[in-house]
Short mmCIF file of N, CA and C and ligand atoms in Angstrom, two decimals:
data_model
loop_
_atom_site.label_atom_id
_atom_site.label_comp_id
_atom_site.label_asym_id
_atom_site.label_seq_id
_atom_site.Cartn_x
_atom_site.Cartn_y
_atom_site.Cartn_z
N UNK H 417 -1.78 -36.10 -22.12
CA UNK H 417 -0.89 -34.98 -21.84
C UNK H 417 -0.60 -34.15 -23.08
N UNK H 418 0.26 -34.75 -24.35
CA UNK H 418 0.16 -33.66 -25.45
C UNK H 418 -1.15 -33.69 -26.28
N UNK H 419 -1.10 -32.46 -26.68
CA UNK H 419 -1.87 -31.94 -27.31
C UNK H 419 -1.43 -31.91 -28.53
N UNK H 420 -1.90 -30.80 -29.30
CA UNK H 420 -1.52 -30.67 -30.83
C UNK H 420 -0.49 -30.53 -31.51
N UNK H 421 -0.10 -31.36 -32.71
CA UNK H 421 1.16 -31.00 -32.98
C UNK H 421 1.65 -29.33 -33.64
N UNK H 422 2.58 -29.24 -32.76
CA UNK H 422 2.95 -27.99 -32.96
C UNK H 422 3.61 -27.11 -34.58
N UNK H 423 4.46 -28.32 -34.82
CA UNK H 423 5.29 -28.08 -35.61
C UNK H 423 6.55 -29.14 -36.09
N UNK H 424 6.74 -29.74 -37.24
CA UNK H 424 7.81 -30.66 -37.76
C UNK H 424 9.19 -29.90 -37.96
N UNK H 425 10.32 -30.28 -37.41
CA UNK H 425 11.72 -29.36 -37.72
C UNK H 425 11.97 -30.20 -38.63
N UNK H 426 12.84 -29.83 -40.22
CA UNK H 426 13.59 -30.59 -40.76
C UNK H 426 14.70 -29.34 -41.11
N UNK H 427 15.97 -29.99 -40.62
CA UNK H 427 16.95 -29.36 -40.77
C UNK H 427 17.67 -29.75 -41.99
N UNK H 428 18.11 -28.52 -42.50
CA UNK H 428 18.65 -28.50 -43.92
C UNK H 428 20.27 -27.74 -44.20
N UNK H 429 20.61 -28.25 -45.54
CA UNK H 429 21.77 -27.35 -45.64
C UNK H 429 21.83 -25.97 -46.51
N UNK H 430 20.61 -26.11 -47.10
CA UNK H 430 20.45 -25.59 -47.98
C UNK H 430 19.24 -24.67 -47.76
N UNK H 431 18.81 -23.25 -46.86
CA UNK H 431 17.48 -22.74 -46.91
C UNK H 431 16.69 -22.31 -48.02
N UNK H 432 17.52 -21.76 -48.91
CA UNK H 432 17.03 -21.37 -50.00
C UNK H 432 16.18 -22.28 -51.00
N UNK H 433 16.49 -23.55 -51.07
CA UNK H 433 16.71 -24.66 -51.83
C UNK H 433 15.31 -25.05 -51.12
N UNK H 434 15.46 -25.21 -49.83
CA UNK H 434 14.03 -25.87 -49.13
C UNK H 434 12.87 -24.87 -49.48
N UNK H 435 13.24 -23.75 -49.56
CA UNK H 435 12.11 -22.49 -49.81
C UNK H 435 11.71 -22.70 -50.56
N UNK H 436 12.74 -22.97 -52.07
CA UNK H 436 11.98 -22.97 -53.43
C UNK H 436 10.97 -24.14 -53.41
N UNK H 437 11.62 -25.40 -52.90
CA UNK H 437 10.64 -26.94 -52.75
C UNK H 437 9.57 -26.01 -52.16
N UNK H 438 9.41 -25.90 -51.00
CA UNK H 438 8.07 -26.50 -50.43
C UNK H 438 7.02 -24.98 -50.91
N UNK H 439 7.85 -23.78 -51.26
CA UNK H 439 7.07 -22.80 -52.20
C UNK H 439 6.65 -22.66 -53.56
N UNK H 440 7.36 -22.80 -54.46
CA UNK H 440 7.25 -23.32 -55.36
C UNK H 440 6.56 -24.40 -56.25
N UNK H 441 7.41 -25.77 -55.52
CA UNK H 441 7.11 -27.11 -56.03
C UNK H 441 5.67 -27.56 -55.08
N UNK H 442 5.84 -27.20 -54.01
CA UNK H 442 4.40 -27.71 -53.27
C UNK H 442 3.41 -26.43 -52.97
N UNK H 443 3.60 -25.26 -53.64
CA UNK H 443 2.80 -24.21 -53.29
C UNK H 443 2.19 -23.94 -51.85
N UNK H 444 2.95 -23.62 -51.08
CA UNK H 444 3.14 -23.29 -49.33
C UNK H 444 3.46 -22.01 -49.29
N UNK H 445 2.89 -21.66 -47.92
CA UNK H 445 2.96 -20.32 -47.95
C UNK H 445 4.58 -20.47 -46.61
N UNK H 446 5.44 -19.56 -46.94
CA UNK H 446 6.83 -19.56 -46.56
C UNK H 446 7.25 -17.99 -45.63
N UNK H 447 7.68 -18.50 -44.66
CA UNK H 447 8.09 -17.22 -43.88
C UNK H 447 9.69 -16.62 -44.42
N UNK H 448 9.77 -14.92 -44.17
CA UNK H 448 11.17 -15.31 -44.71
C UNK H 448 11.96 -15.68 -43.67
N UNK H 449 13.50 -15.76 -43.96
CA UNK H 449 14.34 -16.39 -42.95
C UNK H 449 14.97 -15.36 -41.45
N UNK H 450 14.81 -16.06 -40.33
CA UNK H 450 14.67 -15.48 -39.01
C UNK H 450 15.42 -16.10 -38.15
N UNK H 451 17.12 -15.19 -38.03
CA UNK H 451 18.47 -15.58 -37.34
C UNK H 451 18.10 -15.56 -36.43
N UNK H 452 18.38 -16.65 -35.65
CA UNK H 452 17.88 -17.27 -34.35
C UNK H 452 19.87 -17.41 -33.46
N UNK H 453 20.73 -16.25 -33.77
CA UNK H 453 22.15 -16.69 -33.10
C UNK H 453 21.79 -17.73 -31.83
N UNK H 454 21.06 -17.43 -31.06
CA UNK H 454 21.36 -18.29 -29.66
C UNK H 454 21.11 -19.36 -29.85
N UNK H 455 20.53 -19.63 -30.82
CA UNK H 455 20.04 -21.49 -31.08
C UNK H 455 20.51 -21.68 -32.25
N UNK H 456 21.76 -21.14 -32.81
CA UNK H 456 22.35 -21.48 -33.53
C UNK H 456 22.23 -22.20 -34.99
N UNK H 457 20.91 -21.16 -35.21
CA UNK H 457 20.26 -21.94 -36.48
C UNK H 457 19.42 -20.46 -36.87
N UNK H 458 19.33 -20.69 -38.43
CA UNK H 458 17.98 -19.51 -38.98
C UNK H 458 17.07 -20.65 -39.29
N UNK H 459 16.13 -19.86 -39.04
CA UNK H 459 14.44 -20.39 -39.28
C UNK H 459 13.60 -19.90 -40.62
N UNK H 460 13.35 -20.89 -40.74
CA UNK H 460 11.88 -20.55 -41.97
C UNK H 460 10.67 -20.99 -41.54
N UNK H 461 9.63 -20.50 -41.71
CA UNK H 461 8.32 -21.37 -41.07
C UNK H 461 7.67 -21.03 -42.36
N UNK H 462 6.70 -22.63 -42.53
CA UNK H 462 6.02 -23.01 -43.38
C UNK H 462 4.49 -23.15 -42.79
N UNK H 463 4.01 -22.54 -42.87
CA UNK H 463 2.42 -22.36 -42.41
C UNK H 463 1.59 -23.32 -43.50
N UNK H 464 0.82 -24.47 -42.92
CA UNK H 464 -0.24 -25.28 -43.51
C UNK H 464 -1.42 -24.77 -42.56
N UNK H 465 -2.05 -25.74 -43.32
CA UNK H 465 -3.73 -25.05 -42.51
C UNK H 465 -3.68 -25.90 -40.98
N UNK H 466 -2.95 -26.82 -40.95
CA UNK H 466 -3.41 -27.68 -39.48
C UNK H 466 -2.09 -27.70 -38.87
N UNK H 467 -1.01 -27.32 -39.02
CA UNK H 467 0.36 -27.46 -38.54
C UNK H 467 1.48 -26.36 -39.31
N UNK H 468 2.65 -26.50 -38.44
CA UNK H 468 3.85 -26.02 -39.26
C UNK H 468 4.71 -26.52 -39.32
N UNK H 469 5.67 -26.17 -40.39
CA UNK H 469 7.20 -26.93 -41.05
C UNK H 469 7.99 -25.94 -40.37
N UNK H 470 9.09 -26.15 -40.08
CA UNK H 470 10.18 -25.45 -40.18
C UNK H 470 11.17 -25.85 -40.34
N UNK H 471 11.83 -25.27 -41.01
CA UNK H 471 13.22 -25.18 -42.02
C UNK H 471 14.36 -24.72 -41.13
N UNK H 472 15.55 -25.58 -40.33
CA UNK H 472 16.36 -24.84 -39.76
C UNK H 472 17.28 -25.10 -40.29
N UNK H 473 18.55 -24.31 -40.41
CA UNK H 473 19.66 -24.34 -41.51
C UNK H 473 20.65 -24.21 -40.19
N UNK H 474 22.18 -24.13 -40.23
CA UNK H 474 22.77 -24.64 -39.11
C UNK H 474 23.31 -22.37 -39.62
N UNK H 475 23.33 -21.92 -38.26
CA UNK H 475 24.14 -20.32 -37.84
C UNK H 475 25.42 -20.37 -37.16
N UNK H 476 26.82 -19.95 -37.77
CA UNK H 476 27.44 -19.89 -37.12
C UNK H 476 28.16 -21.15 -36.68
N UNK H 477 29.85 -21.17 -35.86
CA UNK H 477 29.82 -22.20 -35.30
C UNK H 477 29.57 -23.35 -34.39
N UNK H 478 29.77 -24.57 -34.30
CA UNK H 478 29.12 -25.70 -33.50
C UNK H 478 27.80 -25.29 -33.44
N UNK H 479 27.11 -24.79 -34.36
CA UNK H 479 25.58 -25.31 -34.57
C UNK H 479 24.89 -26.76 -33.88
N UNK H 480 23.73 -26.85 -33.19
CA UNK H 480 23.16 -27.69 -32.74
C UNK H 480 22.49 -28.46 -33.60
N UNK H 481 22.71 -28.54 -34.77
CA UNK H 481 22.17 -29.27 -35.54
C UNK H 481 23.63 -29.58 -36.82
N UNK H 482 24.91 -29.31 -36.32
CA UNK H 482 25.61 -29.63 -37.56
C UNK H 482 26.09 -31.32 -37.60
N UNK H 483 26.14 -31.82 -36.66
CA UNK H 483 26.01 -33.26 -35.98
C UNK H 483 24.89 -34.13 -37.56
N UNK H 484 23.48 -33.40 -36.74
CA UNK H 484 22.45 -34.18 -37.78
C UNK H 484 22.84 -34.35 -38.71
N UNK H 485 23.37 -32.82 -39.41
CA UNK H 485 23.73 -33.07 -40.92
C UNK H 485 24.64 -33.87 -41.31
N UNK H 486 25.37 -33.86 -40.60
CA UNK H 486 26.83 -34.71 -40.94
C UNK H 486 26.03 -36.55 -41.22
N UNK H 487 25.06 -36.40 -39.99
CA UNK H 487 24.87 -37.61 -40.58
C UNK H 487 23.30 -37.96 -41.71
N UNK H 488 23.04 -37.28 -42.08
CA UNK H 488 21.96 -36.71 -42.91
C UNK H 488 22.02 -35.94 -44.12
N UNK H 489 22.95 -36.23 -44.33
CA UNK H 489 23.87 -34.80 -45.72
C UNK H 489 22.27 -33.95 -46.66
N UNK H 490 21.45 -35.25 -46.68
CA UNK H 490 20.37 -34.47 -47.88
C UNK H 490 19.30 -33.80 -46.53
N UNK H 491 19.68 -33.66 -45.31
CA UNK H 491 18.91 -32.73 -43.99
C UNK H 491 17.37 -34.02 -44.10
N UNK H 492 16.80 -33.61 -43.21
CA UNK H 492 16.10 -34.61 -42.54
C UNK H 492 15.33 -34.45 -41.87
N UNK H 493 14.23 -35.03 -41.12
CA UNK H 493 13.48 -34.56 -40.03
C UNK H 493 14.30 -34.61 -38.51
N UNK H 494 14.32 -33.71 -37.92
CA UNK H 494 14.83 -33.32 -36.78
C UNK H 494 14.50 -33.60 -35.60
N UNK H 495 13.07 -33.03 -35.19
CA UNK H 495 12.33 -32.67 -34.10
C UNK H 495 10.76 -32.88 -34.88
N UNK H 496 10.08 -33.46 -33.89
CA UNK H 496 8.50 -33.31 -33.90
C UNK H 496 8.30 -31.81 -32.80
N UNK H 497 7.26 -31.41 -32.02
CA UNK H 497 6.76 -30.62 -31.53
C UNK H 497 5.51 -30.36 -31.13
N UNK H 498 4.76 -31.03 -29.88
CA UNK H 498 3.95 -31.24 -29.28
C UNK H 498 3.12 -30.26 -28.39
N UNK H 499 1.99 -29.56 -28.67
CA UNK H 499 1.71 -28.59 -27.15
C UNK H 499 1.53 -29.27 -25.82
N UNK H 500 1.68 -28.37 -25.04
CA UNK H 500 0.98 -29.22 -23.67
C UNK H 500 0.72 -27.48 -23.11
N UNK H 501 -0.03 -28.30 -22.02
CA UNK H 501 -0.45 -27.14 -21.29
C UNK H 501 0.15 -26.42 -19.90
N UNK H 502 1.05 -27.41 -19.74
CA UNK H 502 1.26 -26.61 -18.57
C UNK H 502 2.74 -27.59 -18.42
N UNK H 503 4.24 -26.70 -18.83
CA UNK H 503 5.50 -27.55 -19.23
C UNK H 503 5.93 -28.35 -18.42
N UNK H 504 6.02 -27.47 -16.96
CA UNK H 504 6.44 -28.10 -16.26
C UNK H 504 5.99 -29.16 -15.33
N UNK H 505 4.48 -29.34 -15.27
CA UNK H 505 3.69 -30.66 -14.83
C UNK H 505 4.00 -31.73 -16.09
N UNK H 506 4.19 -31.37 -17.47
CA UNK H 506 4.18 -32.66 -18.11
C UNK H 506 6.04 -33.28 -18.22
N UNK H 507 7.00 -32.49 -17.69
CA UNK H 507 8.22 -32.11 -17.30
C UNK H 507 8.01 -33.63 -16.25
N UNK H 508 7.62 -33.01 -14.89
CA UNK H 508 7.64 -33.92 -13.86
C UNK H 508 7.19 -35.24 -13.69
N UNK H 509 5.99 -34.99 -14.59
CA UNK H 509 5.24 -36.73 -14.81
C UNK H 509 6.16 -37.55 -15.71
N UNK H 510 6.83 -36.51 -16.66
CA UNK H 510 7.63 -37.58 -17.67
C UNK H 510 8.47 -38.23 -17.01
N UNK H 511 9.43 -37.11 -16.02
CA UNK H 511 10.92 -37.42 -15.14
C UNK H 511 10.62 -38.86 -14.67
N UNK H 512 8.93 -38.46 -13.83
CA UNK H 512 8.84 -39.89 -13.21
C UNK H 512 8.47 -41.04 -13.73
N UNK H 513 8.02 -41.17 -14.90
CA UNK H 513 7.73 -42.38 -15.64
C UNK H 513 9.25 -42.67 -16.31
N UNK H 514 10.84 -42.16 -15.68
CA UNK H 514 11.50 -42.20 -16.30
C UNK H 514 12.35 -42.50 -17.39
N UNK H 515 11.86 -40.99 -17.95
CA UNK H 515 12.22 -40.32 -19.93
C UNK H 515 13.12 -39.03 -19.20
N UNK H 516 14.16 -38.91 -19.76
CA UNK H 516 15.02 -38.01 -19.76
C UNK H 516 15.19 -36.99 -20.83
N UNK H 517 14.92 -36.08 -20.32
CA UNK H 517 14.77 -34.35 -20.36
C UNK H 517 15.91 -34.10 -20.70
N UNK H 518 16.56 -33.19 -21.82
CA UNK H 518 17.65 -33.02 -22.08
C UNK H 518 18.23 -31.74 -21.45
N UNK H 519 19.22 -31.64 -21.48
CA UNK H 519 19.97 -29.91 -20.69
C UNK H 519 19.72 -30.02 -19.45
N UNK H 520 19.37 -28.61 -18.81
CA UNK H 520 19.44 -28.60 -17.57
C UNK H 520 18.17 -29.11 -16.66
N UNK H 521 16.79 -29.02 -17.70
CA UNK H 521 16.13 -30.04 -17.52
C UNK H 521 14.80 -28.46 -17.40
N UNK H 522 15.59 -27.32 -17.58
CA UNK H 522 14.71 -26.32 -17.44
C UNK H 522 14.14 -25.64 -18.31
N UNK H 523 12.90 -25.13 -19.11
CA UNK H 523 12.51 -25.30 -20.05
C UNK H 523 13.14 -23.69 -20.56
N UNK H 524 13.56 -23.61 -21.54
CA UNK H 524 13.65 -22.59 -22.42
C UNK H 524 13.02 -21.80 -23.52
N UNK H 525 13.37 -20.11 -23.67
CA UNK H 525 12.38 -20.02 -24.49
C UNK H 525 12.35 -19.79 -26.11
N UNK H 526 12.09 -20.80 -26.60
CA UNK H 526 11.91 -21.82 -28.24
C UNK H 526 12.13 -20.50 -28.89
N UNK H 527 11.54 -20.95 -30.34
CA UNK H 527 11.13 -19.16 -31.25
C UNK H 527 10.33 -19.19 -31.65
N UNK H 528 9.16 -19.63 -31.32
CA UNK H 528 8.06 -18.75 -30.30
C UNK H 528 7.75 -17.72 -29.94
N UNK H 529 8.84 -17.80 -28.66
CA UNK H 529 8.89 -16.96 -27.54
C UNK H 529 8.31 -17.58 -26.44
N UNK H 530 8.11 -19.44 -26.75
CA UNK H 530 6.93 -20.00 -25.87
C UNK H 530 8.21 -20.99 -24.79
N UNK H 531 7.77 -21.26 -23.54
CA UNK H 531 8.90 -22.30 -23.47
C UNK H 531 8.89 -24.02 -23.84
N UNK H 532 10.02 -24.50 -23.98
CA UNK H 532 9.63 -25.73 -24.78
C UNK H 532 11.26 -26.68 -23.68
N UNK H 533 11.17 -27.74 -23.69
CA UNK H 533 12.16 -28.49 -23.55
C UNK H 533 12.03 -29.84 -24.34
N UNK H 534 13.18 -30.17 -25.04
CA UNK H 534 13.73 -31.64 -25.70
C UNK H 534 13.76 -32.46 -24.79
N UNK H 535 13.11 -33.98 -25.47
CA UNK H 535 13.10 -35.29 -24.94
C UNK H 535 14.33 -36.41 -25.48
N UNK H 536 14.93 -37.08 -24.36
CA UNK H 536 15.88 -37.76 -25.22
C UNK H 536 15.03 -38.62 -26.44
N UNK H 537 15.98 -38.51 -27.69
CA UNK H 537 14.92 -39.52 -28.77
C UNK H 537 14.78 -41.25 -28.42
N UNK H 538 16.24 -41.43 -27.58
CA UNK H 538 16.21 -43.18 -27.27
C UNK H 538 14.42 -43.21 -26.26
N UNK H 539 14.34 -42.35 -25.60
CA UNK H 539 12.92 -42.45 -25.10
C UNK H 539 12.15 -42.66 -25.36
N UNK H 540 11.88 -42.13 -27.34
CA UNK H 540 10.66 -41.57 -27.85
C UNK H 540 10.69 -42.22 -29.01
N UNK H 541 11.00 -43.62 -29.31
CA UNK H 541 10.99 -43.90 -30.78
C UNK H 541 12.00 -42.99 -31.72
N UNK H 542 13.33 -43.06 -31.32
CA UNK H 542 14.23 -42.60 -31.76
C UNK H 542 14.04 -41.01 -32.50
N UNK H 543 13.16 -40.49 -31.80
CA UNK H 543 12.75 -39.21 -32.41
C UNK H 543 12.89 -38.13 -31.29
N UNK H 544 13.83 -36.77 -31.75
CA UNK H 544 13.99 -35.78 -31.21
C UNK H 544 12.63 -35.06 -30.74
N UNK H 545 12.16 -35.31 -29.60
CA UNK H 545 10.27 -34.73 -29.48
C UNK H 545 10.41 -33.43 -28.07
N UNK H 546 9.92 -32.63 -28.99
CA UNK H 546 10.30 -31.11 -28.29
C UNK H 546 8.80 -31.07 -27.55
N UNK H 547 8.72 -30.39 -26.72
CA UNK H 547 7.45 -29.60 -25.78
C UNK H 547 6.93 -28.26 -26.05
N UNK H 548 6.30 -27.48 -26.47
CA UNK H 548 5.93 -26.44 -25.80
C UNK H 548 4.42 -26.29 -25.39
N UNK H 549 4.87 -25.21 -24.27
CA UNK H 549 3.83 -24.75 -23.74
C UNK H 549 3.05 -23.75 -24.42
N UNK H 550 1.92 -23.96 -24.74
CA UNK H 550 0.97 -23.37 -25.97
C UNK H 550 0.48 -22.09 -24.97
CO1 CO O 1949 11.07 -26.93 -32.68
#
């Protein structure tokens, strides 16, 4: 069912700070930063040749990621990010091998622009594992 990995989230407190690391210190090529209000986070994307990083920093209040930090202070890996091909067939097969789909269970659209829905992590090897549809 998944396909390629899409993309690693590590959420941070610091964007600037992650920019200089992984530009700088690891010579990566770095997007600049891209306010995402509805998901309550700005984005950085880190383009490698076979995958991407992204850098989410917490926007605004009750951020969906200020939780992590609290318990992560130096930010952390977040989310993995998987393609599939078609969301909502790999949606239904998951439901029924029952793994629980987080929210309303309806897929939304990521930043991207692609739609994607979160897997509970107790499901997944304690790991936040996102979907999108490529
Ligand atoms: Co993601």
């Amino acid at each position: 069912m998944i396909g390629r990995l899409n993309h690693v989230a590590i959420a941070v407190r610091d964007l600037e700070g992650a920019v200089a690391t992984y530009r700088d210190t690891l010579g990566a090529e770095v997007s600049a930063p891209q306010a995402e209000p509805d998901h309550g986070v700005t984005v950085v994307f880190v383009t490698l040749p076979n995958t991407k990083i992204e850098f989410l920093e917490p926007l605004g209040e009750g951020s969906p990621i200020d939780k992590f930090l609290e318990k992560n202070p130096n930010g952390g890996i977040h989310h993995v990010c998987y393609e599939v091909d078609d969301i909502i067939a790999a949606r239904d097969q998951l439901k029924a091998a029952g793994a629980r789909v987080l929210g309303d269970g309806e897929p939304k659209i990521g930043a991207h622009g692609k739609p994607v829905l979160f897997l509970h992590p107790k499901d997944f090897l304690g790991t936040l594992t996102e979907l999108e549809q490529a």
